Short mmCIF file of C-alpha atoms and ligand atoms in Angstrom, two decimals:
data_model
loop_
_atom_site.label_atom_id
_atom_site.label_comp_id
_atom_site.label_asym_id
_atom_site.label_seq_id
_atom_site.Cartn_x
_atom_site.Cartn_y
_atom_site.Cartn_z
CA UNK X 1 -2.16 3.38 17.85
CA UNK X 2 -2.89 2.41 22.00
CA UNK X 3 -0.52 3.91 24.07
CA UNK X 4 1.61 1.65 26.07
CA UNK X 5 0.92 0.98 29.65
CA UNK X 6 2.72 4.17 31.53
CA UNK X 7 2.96 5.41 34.96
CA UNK X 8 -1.50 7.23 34.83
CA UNK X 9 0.27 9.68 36.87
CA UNK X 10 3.37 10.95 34.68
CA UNK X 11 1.08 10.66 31.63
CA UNK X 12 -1.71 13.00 32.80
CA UNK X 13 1.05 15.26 33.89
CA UNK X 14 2.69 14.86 30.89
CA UNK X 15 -0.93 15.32 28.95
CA UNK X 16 -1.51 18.41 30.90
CA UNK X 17 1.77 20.76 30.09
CA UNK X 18 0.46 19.44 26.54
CA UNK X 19 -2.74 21.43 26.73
CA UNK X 20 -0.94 24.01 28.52
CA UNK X 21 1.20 24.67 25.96
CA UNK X 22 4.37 24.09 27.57
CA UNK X 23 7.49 22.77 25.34
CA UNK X 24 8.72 19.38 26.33
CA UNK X 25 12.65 19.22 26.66
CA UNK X 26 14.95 16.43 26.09
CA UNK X 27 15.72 15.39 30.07
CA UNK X 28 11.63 15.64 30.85
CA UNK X 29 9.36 12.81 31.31
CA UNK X 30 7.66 11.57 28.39
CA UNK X 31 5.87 8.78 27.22
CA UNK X 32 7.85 5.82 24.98
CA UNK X 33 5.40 6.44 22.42
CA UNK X 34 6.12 10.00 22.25
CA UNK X 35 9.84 9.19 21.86
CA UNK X 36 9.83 6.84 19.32
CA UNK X 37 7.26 8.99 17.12
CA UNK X 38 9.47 12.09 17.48
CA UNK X 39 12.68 10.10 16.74
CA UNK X 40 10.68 8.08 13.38
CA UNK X 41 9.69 11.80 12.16
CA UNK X 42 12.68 13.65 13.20
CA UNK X 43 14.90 11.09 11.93
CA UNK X 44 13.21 10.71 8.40
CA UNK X 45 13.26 14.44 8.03
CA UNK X 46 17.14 14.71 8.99
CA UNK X 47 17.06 11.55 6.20
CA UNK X 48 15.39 13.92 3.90
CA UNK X 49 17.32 17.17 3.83
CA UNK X 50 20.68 14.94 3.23
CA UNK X 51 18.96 13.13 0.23
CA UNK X 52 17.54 16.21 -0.58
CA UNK X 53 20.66 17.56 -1.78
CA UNK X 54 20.92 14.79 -4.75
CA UNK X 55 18.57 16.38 -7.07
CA UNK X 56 19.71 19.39 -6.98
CA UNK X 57 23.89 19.14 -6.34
CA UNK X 58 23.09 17.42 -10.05
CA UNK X 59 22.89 20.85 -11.50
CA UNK X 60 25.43 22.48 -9.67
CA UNK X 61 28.30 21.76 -12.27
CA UNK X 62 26.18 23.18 -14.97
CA UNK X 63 24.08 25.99 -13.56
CA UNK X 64 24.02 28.85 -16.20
CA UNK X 65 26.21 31.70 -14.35
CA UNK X 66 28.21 31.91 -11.71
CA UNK X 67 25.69 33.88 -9.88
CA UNK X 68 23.29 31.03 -10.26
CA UNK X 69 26.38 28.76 -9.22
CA UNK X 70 26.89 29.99 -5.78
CA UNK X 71 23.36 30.39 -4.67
CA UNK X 72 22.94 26.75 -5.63
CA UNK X 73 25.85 25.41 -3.69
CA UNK X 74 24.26 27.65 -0.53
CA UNK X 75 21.39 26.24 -1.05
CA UNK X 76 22.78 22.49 -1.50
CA UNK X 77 24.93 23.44 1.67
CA UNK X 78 22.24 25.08 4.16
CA UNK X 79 20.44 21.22 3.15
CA UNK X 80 23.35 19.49 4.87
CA UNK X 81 23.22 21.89 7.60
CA UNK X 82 20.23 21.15 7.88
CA UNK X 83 19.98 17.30 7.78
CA UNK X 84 22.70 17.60 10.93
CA UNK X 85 20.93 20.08 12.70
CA UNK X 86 17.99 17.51 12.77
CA UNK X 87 20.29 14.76 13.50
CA UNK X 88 21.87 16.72 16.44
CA UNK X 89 17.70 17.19 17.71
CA UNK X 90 16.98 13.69 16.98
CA UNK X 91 19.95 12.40 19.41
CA UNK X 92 18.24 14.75 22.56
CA UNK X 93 16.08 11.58 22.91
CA UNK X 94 18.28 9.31 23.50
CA UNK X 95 19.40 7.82 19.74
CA UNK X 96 23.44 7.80 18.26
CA UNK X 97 22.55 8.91 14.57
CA UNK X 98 25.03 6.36 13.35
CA UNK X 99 22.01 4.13 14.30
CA UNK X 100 19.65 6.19 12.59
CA UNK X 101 22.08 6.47 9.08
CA UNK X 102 22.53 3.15 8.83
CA UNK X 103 18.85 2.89 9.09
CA UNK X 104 18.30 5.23 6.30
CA UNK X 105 21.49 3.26 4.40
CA UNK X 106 20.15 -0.53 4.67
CA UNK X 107 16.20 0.52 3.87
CA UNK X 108 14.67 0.64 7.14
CA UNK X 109 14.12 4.07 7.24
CA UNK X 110 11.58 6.48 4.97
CA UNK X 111 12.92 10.21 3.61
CA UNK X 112 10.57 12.29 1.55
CA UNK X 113 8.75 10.98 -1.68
CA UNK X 114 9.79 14.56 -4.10
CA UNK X 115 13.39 13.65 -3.70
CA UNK X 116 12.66 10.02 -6.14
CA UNK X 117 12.18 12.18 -8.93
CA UNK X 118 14.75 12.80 -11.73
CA UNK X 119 15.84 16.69 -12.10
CA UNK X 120 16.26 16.82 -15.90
CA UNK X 121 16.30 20.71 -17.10
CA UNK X 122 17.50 23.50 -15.21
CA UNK X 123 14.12 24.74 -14.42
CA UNK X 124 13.86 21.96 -12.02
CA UNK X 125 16.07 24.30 -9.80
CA UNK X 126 13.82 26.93 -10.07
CA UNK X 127 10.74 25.12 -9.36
CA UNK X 128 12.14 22.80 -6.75
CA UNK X 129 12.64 26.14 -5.07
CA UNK X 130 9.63 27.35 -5.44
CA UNK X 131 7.32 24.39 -5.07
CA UNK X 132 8.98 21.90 -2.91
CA UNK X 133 10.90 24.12 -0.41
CA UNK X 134 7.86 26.02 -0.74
CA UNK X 135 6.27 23.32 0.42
CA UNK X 136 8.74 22.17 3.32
CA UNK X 137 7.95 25.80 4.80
CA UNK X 138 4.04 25.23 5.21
CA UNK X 139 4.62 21.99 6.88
CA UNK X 140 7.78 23.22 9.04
CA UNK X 141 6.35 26.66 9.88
CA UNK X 142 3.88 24.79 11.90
CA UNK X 143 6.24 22.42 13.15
CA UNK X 144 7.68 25.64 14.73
CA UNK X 145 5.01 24.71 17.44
CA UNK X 146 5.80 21.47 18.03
CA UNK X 147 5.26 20.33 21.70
CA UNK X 148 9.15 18.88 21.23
CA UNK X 149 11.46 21.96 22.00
CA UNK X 150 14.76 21.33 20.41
CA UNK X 151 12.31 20.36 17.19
CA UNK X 152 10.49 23.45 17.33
CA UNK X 153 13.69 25.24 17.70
CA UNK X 154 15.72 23.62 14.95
CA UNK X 155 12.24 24.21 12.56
CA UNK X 156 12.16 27.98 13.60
CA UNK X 157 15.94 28.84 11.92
CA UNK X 158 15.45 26.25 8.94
CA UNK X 159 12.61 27.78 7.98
CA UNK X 160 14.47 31.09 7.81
CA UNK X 161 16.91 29.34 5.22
CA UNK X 162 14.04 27.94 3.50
CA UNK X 163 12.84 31.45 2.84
CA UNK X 164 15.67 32.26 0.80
CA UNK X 165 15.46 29.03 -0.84
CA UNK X 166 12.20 29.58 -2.31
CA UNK X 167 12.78 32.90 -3.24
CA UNK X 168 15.90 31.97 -5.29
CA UNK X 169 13.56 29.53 -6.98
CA UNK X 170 10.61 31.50 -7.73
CA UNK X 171 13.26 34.17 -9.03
CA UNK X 172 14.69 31.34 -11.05
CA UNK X 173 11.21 30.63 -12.16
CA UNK X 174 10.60 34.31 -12.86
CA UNK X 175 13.37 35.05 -15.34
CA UNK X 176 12.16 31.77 -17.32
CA UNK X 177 8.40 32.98 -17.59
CA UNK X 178 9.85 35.94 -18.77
CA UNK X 179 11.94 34.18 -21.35
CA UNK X 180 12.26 32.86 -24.60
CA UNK X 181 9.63 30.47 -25.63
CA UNK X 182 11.89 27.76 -25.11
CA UNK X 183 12.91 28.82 -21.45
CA UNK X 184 8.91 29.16 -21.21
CA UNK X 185 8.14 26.00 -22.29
CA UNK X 186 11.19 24.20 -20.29
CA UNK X 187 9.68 26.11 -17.32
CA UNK X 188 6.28 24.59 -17.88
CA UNK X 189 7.40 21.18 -18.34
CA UNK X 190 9.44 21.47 -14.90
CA UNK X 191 5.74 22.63 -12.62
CA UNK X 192 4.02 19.50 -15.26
CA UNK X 193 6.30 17.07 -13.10
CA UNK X 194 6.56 18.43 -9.89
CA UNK X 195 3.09 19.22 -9.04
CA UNK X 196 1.61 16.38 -8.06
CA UNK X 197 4.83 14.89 -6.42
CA UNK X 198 4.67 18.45 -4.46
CA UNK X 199 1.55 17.78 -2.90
CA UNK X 200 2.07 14.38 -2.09
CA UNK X 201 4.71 15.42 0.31
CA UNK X 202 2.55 16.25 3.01
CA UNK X 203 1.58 12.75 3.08
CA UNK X 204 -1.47 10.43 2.79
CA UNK X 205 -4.97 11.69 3.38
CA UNK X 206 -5.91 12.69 7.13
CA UNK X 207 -8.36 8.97 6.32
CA UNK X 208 -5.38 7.11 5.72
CA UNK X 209 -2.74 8.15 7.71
CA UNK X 210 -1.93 6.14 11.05
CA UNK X 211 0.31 8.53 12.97
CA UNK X 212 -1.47 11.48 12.62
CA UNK X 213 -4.41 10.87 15.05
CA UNK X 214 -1.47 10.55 17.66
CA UNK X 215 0.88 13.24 16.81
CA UNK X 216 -2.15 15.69 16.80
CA UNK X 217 -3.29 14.95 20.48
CA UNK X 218 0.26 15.31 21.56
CA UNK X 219 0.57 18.74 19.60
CA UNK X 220 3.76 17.46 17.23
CA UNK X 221 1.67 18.17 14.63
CA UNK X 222 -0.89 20.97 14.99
CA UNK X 223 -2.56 20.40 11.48
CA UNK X 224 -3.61 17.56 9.10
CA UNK X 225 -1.88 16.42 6.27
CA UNK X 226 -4.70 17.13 4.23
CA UNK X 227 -5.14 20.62 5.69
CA UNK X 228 -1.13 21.39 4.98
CA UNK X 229 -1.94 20.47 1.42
CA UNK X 230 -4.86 22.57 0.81
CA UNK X 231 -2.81 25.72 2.98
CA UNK X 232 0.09 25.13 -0.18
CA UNK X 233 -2.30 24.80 -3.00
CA UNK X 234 -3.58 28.07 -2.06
CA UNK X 235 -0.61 30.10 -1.62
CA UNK X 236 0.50 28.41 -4.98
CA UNK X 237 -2.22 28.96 -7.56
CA UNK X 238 -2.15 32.76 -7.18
CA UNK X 239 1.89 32.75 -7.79
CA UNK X 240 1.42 30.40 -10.67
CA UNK X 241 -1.42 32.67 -12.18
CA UNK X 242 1.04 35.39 -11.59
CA UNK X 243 4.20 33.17 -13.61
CA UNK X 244 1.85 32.90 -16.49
CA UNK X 245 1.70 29.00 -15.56
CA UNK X 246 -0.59 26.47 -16.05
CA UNK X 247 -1.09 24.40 -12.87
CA UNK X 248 -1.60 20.17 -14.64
CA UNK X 249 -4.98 19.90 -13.21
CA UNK X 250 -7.94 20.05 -15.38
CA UNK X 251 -10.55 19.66 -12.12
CA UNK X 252 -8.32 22.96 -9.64
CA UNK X 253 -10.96 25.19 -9.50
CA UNK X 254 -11.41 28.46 -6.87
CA UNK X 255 -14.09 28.01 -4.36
CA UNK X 256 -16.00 31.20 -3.68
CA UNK X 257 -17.81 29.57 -0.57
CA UNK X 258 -14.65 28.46 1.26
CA UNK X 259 -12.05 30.46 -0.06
CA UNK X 260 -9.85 27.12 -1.08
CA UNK X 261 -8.67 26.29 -4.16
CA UNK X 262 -10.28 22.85 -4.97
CA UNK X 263 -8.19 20.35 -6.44
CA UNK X 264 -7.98 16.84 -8.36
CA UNK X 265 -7.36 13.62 -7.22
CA UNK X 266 -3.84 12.89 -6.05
CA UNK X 267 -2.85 9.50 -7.49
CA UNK X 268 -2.42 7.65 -4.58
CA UNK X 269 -0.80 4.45 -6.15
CA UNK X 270 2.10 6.52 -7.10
CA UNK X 271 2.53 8.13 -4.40
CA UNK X 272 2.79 4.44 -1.72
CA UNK X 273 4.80 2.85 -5.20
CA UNK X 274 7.62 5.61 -4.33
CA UNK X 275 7.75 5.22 -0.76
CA UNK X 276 7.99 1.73 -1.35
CA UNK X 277 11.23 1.83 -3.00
CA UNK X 278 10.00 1.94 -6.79
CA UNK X 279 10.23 5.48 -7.77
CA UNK X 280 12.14 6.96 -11.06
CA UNK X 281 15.28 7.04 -8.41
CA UNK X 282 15.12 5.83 -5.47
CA UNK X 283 17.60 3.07 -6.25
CA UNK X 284 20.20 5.89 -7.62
CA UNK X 285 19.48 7.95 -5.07
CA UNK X 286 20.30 5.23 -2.29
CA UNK X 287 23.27 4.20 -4.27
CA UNK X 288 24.63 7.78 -4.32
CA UNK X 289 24.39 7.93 -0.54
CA UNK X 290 25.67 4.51 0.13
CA UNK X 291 28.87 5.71 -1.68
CA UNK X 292 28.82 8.91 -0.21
CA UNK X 293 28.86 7.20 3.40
CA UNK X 294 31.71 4.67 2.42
CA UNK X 295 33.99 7.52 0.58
CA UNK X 296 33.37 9.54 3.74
CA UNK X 297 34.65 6.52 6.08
CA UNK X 298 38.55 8.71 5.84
CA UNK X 299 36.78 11.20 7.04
CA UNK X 300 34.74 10.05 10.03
CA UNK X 301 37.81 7.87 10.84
CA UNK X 302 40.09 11.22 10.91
CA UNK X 303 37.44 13.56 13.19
CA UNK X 304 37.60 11.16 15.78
CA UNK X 305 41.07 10.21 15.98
CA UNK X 306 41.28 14.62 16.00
CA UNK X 307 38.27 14.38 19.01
CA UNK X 308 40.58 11.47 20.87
CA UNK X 309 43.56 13.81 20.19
CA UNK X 310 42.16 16.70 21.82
CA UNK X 311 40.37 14.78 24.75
CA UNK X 312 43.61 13.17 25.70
CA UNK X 313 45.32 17.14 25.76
CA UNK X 314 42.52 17.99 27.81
CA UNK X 315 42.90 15.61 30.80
CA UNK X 316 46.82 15.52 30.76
CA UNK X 317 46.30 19.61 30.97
CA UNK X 318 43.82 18.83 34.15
CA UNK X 319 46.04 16.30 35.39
N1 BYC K 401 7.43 10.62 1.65
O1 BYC K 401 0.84 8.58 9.08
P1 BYC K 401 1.50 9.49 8.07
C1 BYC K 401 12.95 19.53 2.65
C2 BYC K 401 5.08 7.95 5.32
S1 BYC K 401 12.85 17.97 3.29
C3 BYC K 401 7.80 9.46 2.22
O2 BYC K 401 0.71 10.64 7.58
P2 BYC K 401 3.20 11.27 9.53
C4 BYC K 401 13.89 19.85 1.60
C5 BYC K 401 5.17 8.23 6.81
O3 BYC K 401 6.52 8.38 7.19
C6 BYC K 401 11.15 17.80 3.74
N2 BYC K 401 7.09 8.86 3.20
O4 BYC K 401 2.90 9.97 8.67
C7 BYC K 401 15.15 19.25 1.58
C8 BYC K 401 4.51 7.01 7.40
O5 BYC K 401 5.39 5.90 7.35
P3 BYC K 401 6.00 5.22 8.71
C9 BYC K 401 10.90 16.68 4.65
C10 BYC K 401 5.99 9.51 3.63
O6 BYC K 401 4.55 11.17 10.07
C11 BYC K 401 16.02 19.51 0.50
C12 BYC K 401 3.43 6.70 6.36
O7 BYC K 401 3.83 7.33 5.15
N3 BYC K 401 9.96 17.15 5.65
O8 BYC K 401 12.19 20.30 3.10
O9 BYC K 401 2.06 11.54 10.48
C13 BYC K 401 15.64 20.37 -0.53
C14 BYC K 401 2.07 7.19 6.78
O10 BYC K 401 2.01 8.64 6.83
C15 BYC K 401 5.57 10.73 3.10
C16 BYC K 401 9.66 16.43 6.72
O11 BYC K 401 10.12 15.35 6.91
C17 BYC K 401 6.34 11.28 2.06
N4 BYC K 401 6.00 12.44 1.47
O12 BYC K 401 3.13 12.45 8.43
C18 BYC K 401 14.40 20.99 -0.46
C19 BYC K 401 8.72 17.12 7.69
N5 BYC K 401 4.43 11.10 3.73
O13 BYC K 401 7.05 6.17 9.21
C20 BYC K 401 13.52 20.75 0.59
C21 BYC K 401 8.48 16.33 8.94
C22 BYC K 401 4.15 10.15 4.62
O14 BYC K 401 4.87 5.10 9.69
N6 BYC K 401 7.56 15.25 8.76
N7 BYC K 401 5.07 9.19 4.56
O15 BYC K 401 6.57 3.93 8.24
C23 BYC K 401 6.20 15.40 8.72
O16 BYC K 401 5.65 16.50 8.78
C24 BYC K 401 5.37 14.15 8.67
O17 BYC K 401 6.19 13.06 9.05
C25 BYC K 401 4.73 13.87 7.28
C26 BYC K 401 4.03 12.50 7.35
C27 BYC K 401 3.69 14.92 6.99
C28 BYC K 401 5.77 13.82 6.18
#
């Protein structure tokens, strides 16, 4: 993508506390461009972690034990936490997120593929834990270096939560392998659908995806899509191997050479079908938020009236 015409004298300094590693922060100079990829990825991340809780607040009502209750409502919970933390780092450029919601409510904005997919045992919770946060922290840990501070920043704490996320799930995971055949076999079926949905999350290959040529050269990302992807498989396998798993991919094979764990094709038509709109759910999921956002209109409406409340104490007490 050409960057617009800019000041040549802001954008080579701008270029050079790039390469120097410096963090760019919210009230510093920086290119259009830069702003509006930061707020498209920043903004369909926050998108994300709030549709993100759909699959799994499905299971919350019937997790197995109590124990199993709470950590799943934490998790659900640290998600919205999330989702606003992002929100809060997407408005240091500049957008109202009320802009940026509706975006995500009428269509015009993207949130992660995985989240399209039906959760229909409880093993999903187990191996959306394991596999997709899993996921989430090889892209985010890197994120940590973003050249966009309060991005970096907000990455560097989430991925703390999403530590404890995926080890609830790979302990969810755990007590299935080690379970009745039944539990085994539910446990199996889970990893058979989430796989390849897993690994398209980090995106389209590094040949077919536009925004990474940019987002590399101004160090918001700091590796490929495709090199993310391979990173995951290769943590994964071993813990898979380890679960007693089978991974659904007749051509994953271990390189000796590189030390990667070579893997099939990813079907690519799926993957561009779902971001399209036509997963198993993205029209339930986008139905569950629209009514989520209208039910929550008491809400909004009372916050501010409380904001007004207190602003107006304020200045009559400074009066
Ligand atoms: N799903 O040029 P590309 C979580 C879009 S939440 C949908 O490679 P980029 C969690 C992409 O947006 C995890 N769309 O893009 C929460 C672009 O379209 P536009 C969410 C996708 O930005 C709850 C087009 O395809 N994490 O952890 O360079 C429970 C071309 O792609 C996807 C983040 O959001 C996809 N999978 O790279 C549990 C991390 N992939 O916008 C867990 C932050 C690509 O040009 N984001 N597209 O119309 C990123 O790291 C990058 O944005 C991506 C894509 C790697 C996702």
């Amino acid at each position: 993508m050409p960057v617009p015409a800019e000041d040549p004298a802001l954008l080579a300094a701008f270029e050079a506390r790039i390469a120097a590693g410096e963090s760019i922060e919210p009230k510093d100079w920086m290119p259009e461009r830069y702003r509006k990829q930061l707020t498209r990825m920043m903004s369909q991340h926050a998108h994300s972690e709030i549709v993100g809780m759909l699959p799994e607040g499905n299971w919350i009502t019937r997790a197995p034990s109590l124990r199993r209750k709470l950590s799943l409502i934490a998790k659900v919970q640290d998600e919205a936490g999330h989702g606003l933390y992002i929100y809060c780092g997407t408005e240091t450029l500049g957008v109202d997120r009320h802009e940026l919601v509706e975006q995500l409510l009428d269509g015009r904005a993207k949130y992660s593929s995985i989240f399209n997919y039906p959760t229909l045992a409880w093993a999903d919770m187990g191996v959306i834990g394991w596999l997709v946060d899993g996921a989430a922290i090889v892209n985010q840990t890197v994120l940590a270096k973003a050249s966009y501070g309060p991005y970096a920043r907000a990455m560097v704490r989430i991925c703390k939560e999403e530590n404890f996320h995926k080890r609830q799930g790979y302990e969810i995971c755990t007590v299935l392998a080690n379970g009745t055949p039944a539990q085994k076999a539910m446990l199996q079926d889970s990893v058979n659908r989430f796989w390849w949905p897993a690994l398209m999350m980090f995106g389209p290959s590094d040949t077919n995806s536009p925004n990474s040529a940019e987002l590399l050269r101004w160090r918001v990302k700091r590796k490929t899509n495709d090199e993310l992807r391979q990173r995951f498989v290769n943590l994964t396998v071993p813990q898979a191997i380890a679960l007693g798993l089978t991974i659904p991919d007749p051509d994953l094979h271990f390189n000796e050479a590189t030390g990667d764990w070579e893997f099939g094709e990813i079907d690519w038509s799926e993957f561009y079908e779902v971001v399209k709109g036509n997963g198993p759910c993205n029209q339930e999921r986008m139905e569950t938020r629209r009514a989520a956002h209208e039910n929550g209109e008491w809400v909004r409406a009372a916050a501010t009236a409380h904001a007004e409340k207190q602003r107006a104490r304020r200045d009559t007490a400074a009066a």
